Coordinates of N, CA, C and O in Angstrom, one line a residue:
X1 N 0.8 -1.2 0.0 CA 0.0 0.0 0.0 C 0.9 1.2 0.0 O 1.9 1.3 0.7
X2 N 0.5 2.2 -0.8 CA 1.2 3.5 -0.9 C 0.6 4.5 0.0 O -0.5 4.8 0.0
X3 N 1.5 5.1 0.9 CA 1.1 6.2 1.8 C 1.7 7.4 1.2 O 2.8 7.5 0.9
X4 N 0.8 8.4 1.0 CA 1.2 9.7 0.4 C 1.1 10.8 1.3 O 0.2 11.0 2.0
X5 N 2.2 11.6 1.3 CA 2.2 12.9 2.1 C 2.8 14.0 1.3 O 3.4 13.8 0.3
X6 N 2.4 15.2 1.7 CA 2.9 16.4 1.0 C 3.6 17.3 2.0 O 3.1 17.5 3.1
X7 N 4.8 17.7 1.6 CA 5.7 18.4 2.5 C 6.4 19.5 1.8 O 6.8 19.4 0.7
X8 N 6.7 20.6 2.5 CA 7.5 21.7 2.1 C 9.0 21.2 2.2 O 9.2 20.3 3.0
X9 N 9.9 21.8 1.5 CA 11.3 21.4 1.6 C 11.8 21.3 3.0 O 12.5 20.4 3.4
X10 N 11.5 22.4 3.8 CA 12.0 22.5 5.1 C 11.5 21.4 6.0 O 12.0 21.1 7.1
X11 N 10.3 20.8 5.7 CA 9.7 19.8 6.5 C 10.3 18.4 6.2 O 10.0 17.4 7.0
X12 N 11.0 18.2 5.1 CA 11.6 16.9 4.8 C 12.7 16.5 5.8 O 13.6 17.3 6.1
X13 N 12.6 15.3 6.2 CA 13.7 14.8 7.0 C 14.9 14.5 6.1 O 14.8 14.4 4.9
X14 N 16.1 14.3 6.7 CA 17.3 13.9 5.9 C 17.0 12.6 5.2 O 17.4 12.5 4.0
X15 N 16.4 11.7 5.9 CA 16.1 10.4 5.3 C 15.1 10.5 4.1 O 15.3 9.8 3.1
X16 N 14.1 11.3 4.2 CA 13.2 11.5 3.1 C 13.8 12.2 1.9 O 13.7 11.7 0.8
X17 N 14.6 13.2 2.2 CA 15.3 13.9 1.1 C 16.3 13.0 0.4 O 16.3 12.9 -0.8
X18 N 17.0 12.2 1.2 CA 17.9 11.2 0.6 C 17.1 10.2 -0.3 O 17.5 9.9 -1.4
X19 N 16.0 9.7 0.2 CA 15.2 8.7 -0.6 C 14.6 9.3 -1.9 O 14.6 8.7 -2.9
X20 N 14.2 10.6 -1.8 CA 13.7 11.3 -3.0 C 14.8 11.4 -4.0 O 14.7 11.1 -5.2
X21 N 16.0 12.0 -3.6 CA 17.1 12.2 -4.5 C 17.6 10.8 -5.1 O 18.0 10.8 -6.3
X22 N 17.6 9.8 -4.2 CA 18.1 8.5 -4.7 C 17.1 8.0 -5.8 O 17.6 7.5 -6.8
X23 N 15.8 8.1 -5.6 CA 14.8 7.6 -6.6 C 14.9 8.4 -7.9 O 15.0 7.8 -8.9
X24 N 15.0 9.7 -7.8 CA 15.2 10.5 -9.0 C 16.4 10.2 -9.8 O 16.4 10.0 -11.0
X25 N 17.5 10.0 -9.1 CA 18.8 9.6 -9.7 C 18.7 8.2 -10.3 O 19.1 8.0 -11.5
X26 N 18.1 7.3 -9.6 CA 17.9 5.9 -10.1 C 17.2 5.8 -11.4 O 17.5 5.1 -12.3
X27 N 16.1 6.6 -11.5 CA 15.3 6.6 -12.7 C 15.7 7.5 -13.8 O 16.0 7.1 -14.9
X28 N 15.9 8.8 -13.4 CA 16.2 9.8 -14.5 C 17.6 9.7 -15.0 O 17.8 10.0 -16.1
X29 N 18.5 9.4 -14.1 CA 19.9 9.4 -14.6 C 20.4 8.0 -15.0 O 20.9 7.8 -16.1
X30 N 20.2 7.0 -14.1 CA 20.7 5.6 -14.4 C 19.8 4.9 -15.4 O 20.2 4.5 -16.5
X31 N 18.5 4.7 -15.1 CA 17.6 4.0 -15.9 C 17.4 4.6 -17.3 O 17.5 3.9 -18.3
X32 N 17.2 5.9 -17.3 CA 17.0 6.6 -18.6 C 18.3 7.1 -19.3 O 18.3 7.7 -20.3
X33 N 19.4 6.8 -18.6 CA 20.7 7.1 -19.1 C 20.8 8.6 -19.6 O 21.2 8.9 -20.7
X34 N 20.4 9.4 -18.7 CA 20.4 10.9 -19.0 C 21.2 11.6 -18.0 O 20.9 11.6 -16.8
X35 N 22.2 12.2 -18.5 CA 23.1 13.1 -17.6 C 22.5 14.5 -17.6 O 22.4 15.1 -18.7
X36 N 22.0 14.9 -16.5 CA 21.4 16.3 -16.4 C 21.5 16.8 -15.0 O 21.8 16.0 -14.1
X37 N 21.3 18.0 -14.8 CA 21.4 18.6 -13.5 C 20.1 18.5 -12.7 O 19.2 19.4 -12.8
X38 N 19.9 17.4 -12.0 CA 18.7 17.2 -11.2 C 18.5 18.2 -10.1 O 17.5 18.7 -9.8
X39 N 19.6 18.5 -9.4 CA 19.6 19.5 -8.3 C 19.7 20.9 -8.9 O 20.7 21.5 -9.1
X40 N 18.5 21.4 -9.2 CA 18.4 22.6 -10.0 C 18.0 23.9 -9.2 O 17.7 24.9 -9.8
X41 N 18.1 23.8 -7.9 CA 17.8 24.9 -7.1 C 16.3 25.2 -6.9 O 15.9 26.2 -6.3
X42 N 15.4 24.4 -7.5 CA 14.0 24.6 -7.4 C 13.3 23.8 -6.3 O 12.1 24.1 -6.0
X43 N 14.0 22.8 -5.8 CA 13.4 21.9 -4.7 C 12.9 22.8 -3.5 O 11.9 22.5 -2.9
X44 N 13.7 23.8 -3.2 CA 13.4 24.6 -2.0 C 12.1 25.4 -2.1 O 11.4 25.7 -1.2
X45 N 11.7 25.6 -3.4 CA 10.4 26.4 -3.7 C 9.2 25.4 -3.8 O 8.1 25.9 -3.7
X46 N 9.5 24.2 -4.1 CA 8.4 23.2 -4.4 C 7.7 22.6 -3.2 O 8.3 22.6 -2.1
X47 N 6.5 22.1 -3.4 CA 5.9 21.1 -2.5 C 6.3 19.7 -3.0 O 6.2 19.5 -4.2
X48 N 6.6 18.8 -2.1 CA 7.0 17.5 -2.4 C 5.9 16.5 -2.1 O 5.5 16.5 -0.9
X49 N 5.5 15.8 -3.1 CA 4.5 14.7 -2.9 C 5.2 13.4 -2.9 O 5.7 13.0 -3.9
X50 N 5.2 12.7 -1.8 CA 6.0 11.5 -1.5 C 5.1 10.3 -1.3 O 4.2 10.3 -0.4
X51 N 5.3 9.3 -2.1 CA 4.6 8.0 -1.9 C 5.6 7.1 -1.3 O 6.6 6.8 -1.9
X52 N 5.3 6.5 -0.2 CA 6.2 5.6 0.5 C 5.5 4.4 1.1 O 4.3 4.4 1.3
X53 N 6.3 3.4 1.4 CA 5.8 2.2 2.1 C 6.9 1.7 2.9 O 8.0 1.4 2.4
X54 N 6.7 1.7 4.2 CA 7.7 1.2 5.1 C 9.0 2.0 5.1 O 10.1 1.5 5.3
X55 N 8.8 3.3 4.9 CA 10.0 4.2 4.9 C 10.7 4.3 3.6 O 11.6 5.1 3.4
X56 N 10.4 3.5 2.6 CA 11.0 3.6 1.3 C 10.2 4.5 0.3 O 9.0 4.3 0.2
X57 N 10.9 5.4 -0.3 CA 10.2 6.3 -1.3 C 10.0 5.5 -2.5 O 11.0 5.0 -3.2
X58 N 8.8 5.3 -2.9 CA 8.4 4.5 -4.1 C 7.9 5.3 -5.3 O 8.0 4.9 -6.4
X59 N 7.3 6.5 -5.0 CA 6.8 7.4 -6.0 C 6.9 8.8 -5.5 O 7.0 9.0 -4.3
X60 N 7.0 9.7 -6.4 CA 7.3 11.1 -6.0 C 6.9 12.1 -7.2 O 7.0 11.7 -8.3
X61 N 6.5 13.3 -6.8 CA 6.4 14.4 -7.7 C 6.8 15.7 -6.9 O 6.8 15.7 -5.6
X62 N 7.1 16.7 -7.6 CA 7.2 18.0 -6.9 C 6.2 19.0 -7.7 O 6.0 18.9 -8.9
X63 N 5.6 19.8 -6.9 CA 4.6 20.7 -7.4 C 4.9 22.2 -7.1 O 5.6 22.5 -6.1
X64 N 4.5 23.0 -8.0 CA 4.7 24.5 -7.9 C 3.4 25.2 -8.1 O 2.6 24.8 -8.9
X65 N 3.3 26.4 -7.5 CA 2.2 27.3 -7.7 C 2.4 28.1 -9.0 O 3.6 28.1 -9.5
X66 N 1.4 28.8 -9.4 CA 1.6 29.6 -10.6 C 2.7 30.6 -10.4 O 2.8 31.3 -9.4
X67 N 3.6 30.7 -11.5 CA 4.7 31.7 -11.4 C 5.9 31.2 -10.7 O 7.0 31.8 -10.8
X68 N 5.8 30.1 -9.9 CA 7.0 29.6 -9.2 C 8.0 28.9 -10.1 O 9.2 28.8 -9.9
X69 N 7.5 28.3 -11.2 CA 8.3 27.6 -12.2 C 8.0 28.0 -13.6 O 8.8 28.4 -14.4
X70 N 6.7 27.8 -13.9 CA 6.1 28.2 -15.2 C 4.9 29.1 -14.9 O 4.6 29.3 -13.7
X71 N 4.3 29.6 -15.9 CA 3.2 30.6 -15.7 C 2.0 30.0 -14.8 O 1.4 30.7 -14.0
X72 N 1.7 28.7 -15.1 CA 0.6 28.1 -14.4 C 1.2 27.2 -13.2 O 2.4 27.1 -13.1
X73 N 0.3 26.7 -12.4 CA 0.7 25.6 -11.5 C 1.3 24.5 -12.3 O 0.9 24.3 -13.5
X74 N 2.2 23.7 -11.7 CA 2.8 22.7 -12.5 C 3.2 21.5 -11.6 O 3.4 21.6 -10.4
X75 N 3.3 20.3 -12.2 CA 3.8 19.1 -11.6 C 5.0 18.6 -12.4 O 4.9 18.5 -13.6
X76 N 6.0 18.2 -11.7 CA 7.2 17.8 -12.3 C 7.9 16.7 -11.5 O 7.5 16.3 -10.4
X77 N 9.0 16.2 -12.1 CA 9.8 15.1 -11.5 C 9.0 13.9 -11.1 O 9.1 13.3 -10.1
X78 N 8.0 13.6 -12.0 CA 7.1 12.5 -11.7 C 7.9 11.2 -11.9 O 8.4 10.9 -13.0
X79 N 7.9 10.4 -10.8 CA 8.7 9.2 -10.9 C 8.2 8.1 -10.0 O 7.6 8.4 -8.9
X80 N 8.3 6.9 -10.5 CA 7.9 5.7 -9.7 C 9.0 4.7 -9.8 O 9.5 4.5 -11.0
X81 N 9.4 4.1 -8.7 CA 10.5 3.1 -8.8 C 10.1 2.0 -9.8 O 8.9 1.5 -9.8
X82 N 11.0 1.5 -10.6 CA 10.7 0.6 -11.7 C 10.0 -0.7 -11.2 O 9.0 -1.1 -11.8
X83 N 10.4 -1.2 -10.0 CA 9.8 -2.4 -9.5 C 8.4 -2.3 -9.0 O 7.7 -3.2 -8.7
X84 N 7.9 -1.0 -8.9 CA 6.6 -0.7 -8.3 C 5.6 -0.2 -9.3 O 4.5 0.1 -9.0
X85 N 6.0 -0.1 -10.6 CA 5.1 0.5 -11.6 C 3.9 -0.3 -11.9 O 2.9 0.2 -12.3
X86 N 4.0 -1.6 -11.6 CA 2.8 -2.5 -11.9 C 1.6 -2.3 -11.0 O 0.6 -2.9 -11.2
X87 N 1.8 -1.5 -9.9 CA 0.8 -1.4 -8.9 C -0.1 -0.1 -9.1 O -1.0 0.2 -8.3
X88 N 0.1 0.6 -10.2 CA -0.7 1.8 -10.4 C -0.3 3.0 -9.6 O -1.0 4.0 -9.5
X89 N 0.9 3.0 -9.0 CA 1.4 4.1 -8.2 C 1.6 5.4 -9.0 O 1.5 6.5 -8.4
X90 N 1.8 5.3 -10.3 CA 1.9 6.5 -11.1 C 0.7 7.3 -11.0 O 0.7 8.5 -10.8
X91 N -0.5 6.6 -11.2 CA -1.8 7.3 -11.2 C -2.1 7.8 -9.8 O -2.6 8.9 -9.6
X92 N -1.7 7.0 -8.8 CA -2.0 7.4 -7.4 C -1.3 8.7 -7.1 O -1.8 9.6 -6.5
X93 N 0.0 8.7 -7.4 CA 0.8 9.9 -7.0 C 0.4 11.1 -7.8 O 0.4 12.2 -7.3
X94 N 0.0 10.9 -9.1 CA -0.5 12.1 -9.9 C -1.8 12.6 -9.4 O -2.0 13.8 -9.3
X95 N -2.7 11.7 -9.0 CA -4.0 12.2 -8.5 C -3.8 12.9 -7.2 O -4.4 14.0 -7.0
X96 N -2.9 12.4 -6.3 CA -2.6 13.1 -5.1 C -1.9 14.5 -5.4 O -2.2 15.5 -4.7
X97 N -1.1 14.5 -6.4 CA -0.5 15.8 -6.8 C -1.4 16.8 -7.3 O -1.4 18.0 -7.0
X98 N -2.4 16.4 -8.2 CA -3.4 17.2 -8.7 C -4.3 17.8 -7.5 O -4.5 19.0 -7.5
X99 N -4.6 16.9 -6.6 CA -5.4 17.4 -5.4 C -4.6 18.4 -4.6 O -5.1 19.4 -4.1
X100 N -3.3 18.1 -4.4 CA -2.4 19.0 -3.7 C -2.3 20.4 -4.3 O -2.3 21.4 -3.6
X101 N -2.2 20.4 -5.7 CA -2.2 21.7 -6.4 C -3.5 22.5 -6.1 O -3.5 23.7 -5.8
X102 N -4.6 21.8 -6.2 CA -5.9 22.4 -5.9 C -6.0 22.9 -4.5 O -6.5 24.0 -4.2
X103 N -5.6 22.1 -3.5 CA -5.7 22.4 -2.1 C -4.7 23.5 -1.7 O -5.1 24.5 -1.0
X104 N -3.5 23.4 -2.1 CA -2.5 24.4 -1.6 C -2.4 25.7 -2.4 O -2.1 26.7 -1.9
X105 N -2.8 25.6 -3.7 CA -2.7 26.8 -4.6 C -4.0 27.3 -5.1 O -4.1 28.3 -5.8
X106 N -5.1 26.5 -4.9 CA -6.4 26.9 -5.4 C -6.5 26.9 -6.9 O -7.3 27.7 -7.4
X107 N -5.7 26.1 -7.5 CA -5.6 26.1 -9.0 C -6.1 24.8 -9.6 O -5.9 23.7 -9.0
X108 N -6.8 24.9 -10.7 CA -7.2 23.7 -11.5 C -6.4 23.6 -12.8 O -6.4 22.5 -13.4
X109 N -5.8 24.7 -13.2 CA -5.1 24.7 -14.5 C -3.6 24.3 -14.1 O -3.0 24.9 -13.3
X110 N -3.2 23.1 -14.6 CA -1.9 22.5 -14.2 C -1.1 22.1 -15.5 O -1.6 21.5 -16.4
X111 N 0.2 22.5 -15.5 CA 1.1 22.2 -16.6 C 2.0 21.0 -16.2 O 2.4 20.9 -15.1
X112 N 2.3 20.1 -17.2 CA 3.3 19.1 -17.0 C 4.2 19.1 -18.3 O 3.7 19.4 -19.4
X113 N 5.4 18.9 -18.1 CA 6.4 18.7 -19.3 C 6.5 17.2 -19.3 O 7.2 16.6 -18.5
X114 N 5.8 16.5 -20.2 CA 5.7 15.1 -20.2 C 6.6 14.4 -21.2 O 6.8 14.9 -22.4
X115 N 7.2 13.3 -20.8 CA 8.0 12.5 -21.8 C 7.0 12.0 -22.8 O 5.9 11.6 -22.4
X116 N 7.3 12.1 -24.1 CA 6.4 11.8 -25.1 C 5.7 10.4 -25.0 O 4.5 10.3 -25.2
X117 N 6.5 9.4 -24.6 CA 5.9 8.1 -24.5 C 4.8 8.0 -23.4 O 4.0 7.0 -23.3
X118 N 4.7 9.0 -22.5 CA 3.7 9.0 -21.4 C 2.5 9.8 -21.8 O 1.7 10.1 -20.9
X119 N 2.3 10.2 -23.0 CA 1.2 11.1 -23.4 C -0.1 10.5 -23.0 O -1.0 11.2 -22.4
X120 N -0.3 9.2 -23.3 CA -1.6 8.6 -23.0 C -1.9 8.6 -21.5 O -3.0 8.8 -21.0
X121 N -0.8 8.3 -20.7 CA -0.9 8.2 -19.2 C -1.5 9.6 -18.7 O -2.4 9.6 -17.9
X122 N -0.9 10.7 -19.2 CA -1.3 12.0 -18.7 C -2.7 12.4 -19.3 O -3.5 13.0 -18.6
X123 N -3.0 12.0 -20.5 CA -4.3 12.2 -21.2 C -5.4 11.6 -20.3 O -6.4 12.2 -20.1
X124 N -5.1 10.4 -19.8 CA -6.1 9.7 -19.0 C -6.4 10.4 -17.7 O -7.4 10.2 -17.0
X125 N -5.5 11.3 -17.3 CA -5.6 12.1 -16.1 C -6.2 13.5 -16.4 O -6.3 14.3 -15.5
X126 N -6.6 13.7 -17.7 CA -7.2 15.0 -18.0 C -6.3 16.0 -18.7 O -6.7 17.1 -18.9
X127 N -5.1 15.6 -19.0 CA -4.2 16.6 -19.6 C -4.3 16.5 -21.1 O -4.5 15.4 -21.7
X128 N -4.1 17.7 -21.8 CA -4.1 17.7 -23.2 C -2.8 18.4 -23.7 O -2.3 19.3 -23.1
X129 N -2.4 17.9 -24.8 CA -1.1 18.4 -25.4 C -1.3 19.9 -25.8 O -2.3 20.3 -26.4
X130 N -0.3 20.7 -25.5 CA -0.2 22.1 -26.0 C 1.1 22.3 -26.7 O 2.1 21.8 -26.3
X131 N 1.1 22.9 -27.8 CA 2.3 23.2 -28.6 C 2.9 22.0 -29.2 O 2.3 20.9 -29.3
X132 N 4.1 22.2 -29.7 CA 4.8 21.1 -30.4 C 5.7 20.4 -29.5 O 6.1 20.9 -28.4
X133 N 6.2 19.2 -29.9 CA 7.1 18.4 -29.1 C 8.5 19.1 -29.1 O 8.8 20.0 -29.9
X134 N 9.3 18.7 -28.1 CA 10.6 19.3 -28.0 C 11.5 18.3 -27.3 O 11.1 17.3 -26.7
X135 N 12.8 18.5 -27.4 CA 13.8 17.7 -26.7 C 14.2 18.4 -25.4 O 14.5 19.6 -25.4
X136 N 14.1 17.6 -24.3 CA 14.6 18.1 -23.0 C 15.6 17.1 -22.5 O 15.3 15.9 -22.3
X137 N 16.8 17.5 -22.4 CA 17.9 16.7 -21.9 C 18.0 15.5 -22.9 O 18.3 14.3 -22.4
X138 N 17.7 15.7 -24.2 CA 17.9 14.6 -25.1 C 16.7 13.6 -25.2 O 16.8 12.7 -26.0
X139 N 15.6 13.9 -24.5 CA 14.5 13.0 -24.4 C 13.3 13.8 -25.0 O 13.0 14.9 -24.6
X140 N 12.5 13.1 -26.0 CA 11.3 13.8 -26.5 C 10.3 14.1 -25.4 O 9.9 13.2 -24.7
X141 N 9.8 15.3 -25.4 CA 8.8 15.8 -24.4 C 7.7 16.5 -25.2 O 7.9 17.0 -26.3
X142 N 6.6 16.7 -24.5 CA 5.5 17.5 -24.9 C 4.9 18.3 -23.7 O 4.9 17.8 -22.6
X143 N 4.5 19.5 -24.0 CA 3.8 20.3 -22.9 C 2.4 19.8 -22.9 O 1.8 19.5 -23.9
X144 N 1.9 19.6 -21.7 CA 0.5 19.2 -21.5 C -0.2 20.1 -20.4 O 0.5 20.5 -19.5
X145 N -1.5 20.3 -20.6 CA -2.2 21.2 -19.7 C -3.5 20.5 -19.3 O -4.2 20.0 -20.1
X146 N -3.8 20.6 -18.0 CA -5.1 20.2 -17.4 C -5.8 21.5 -17.1 O -5.3 22.3 -16.3
X147 N -7.0 21.7 -17.7 CA -7.8 22.9 -17.5 C -8.7 22.8 -16.3 O -9.4 21.9 -16.1

């Protein structure tokens, strides 16, 4: 079972922060073989949506209010540990993130920068493609917006 909590950067324990960064590195750097600057100075401004079980971070996103990252509220760094993807944790963490954006920022309009192969996943959550595709860190992406 996935337990989800939302925390500000200052509320994260050292263990939680380590688990988040470890998961992001495991998936975005190692699994996807993408060398990029994950520690981008934006974590301090974000709200962190953490899915855990028994102290292990299994799923994660970070969310921003309008103007904190892009013009609208946004969800980013969406990640689920590879061994846990079969349990639907991606949808669980995204639904919790959408709810957190609505509760913390009072916003329904939400932007994601989606890896192209996940277009259907985000579409099922109510996101629609905006604009043309682009490369981000060498990986095809599309902008998507939930109204």
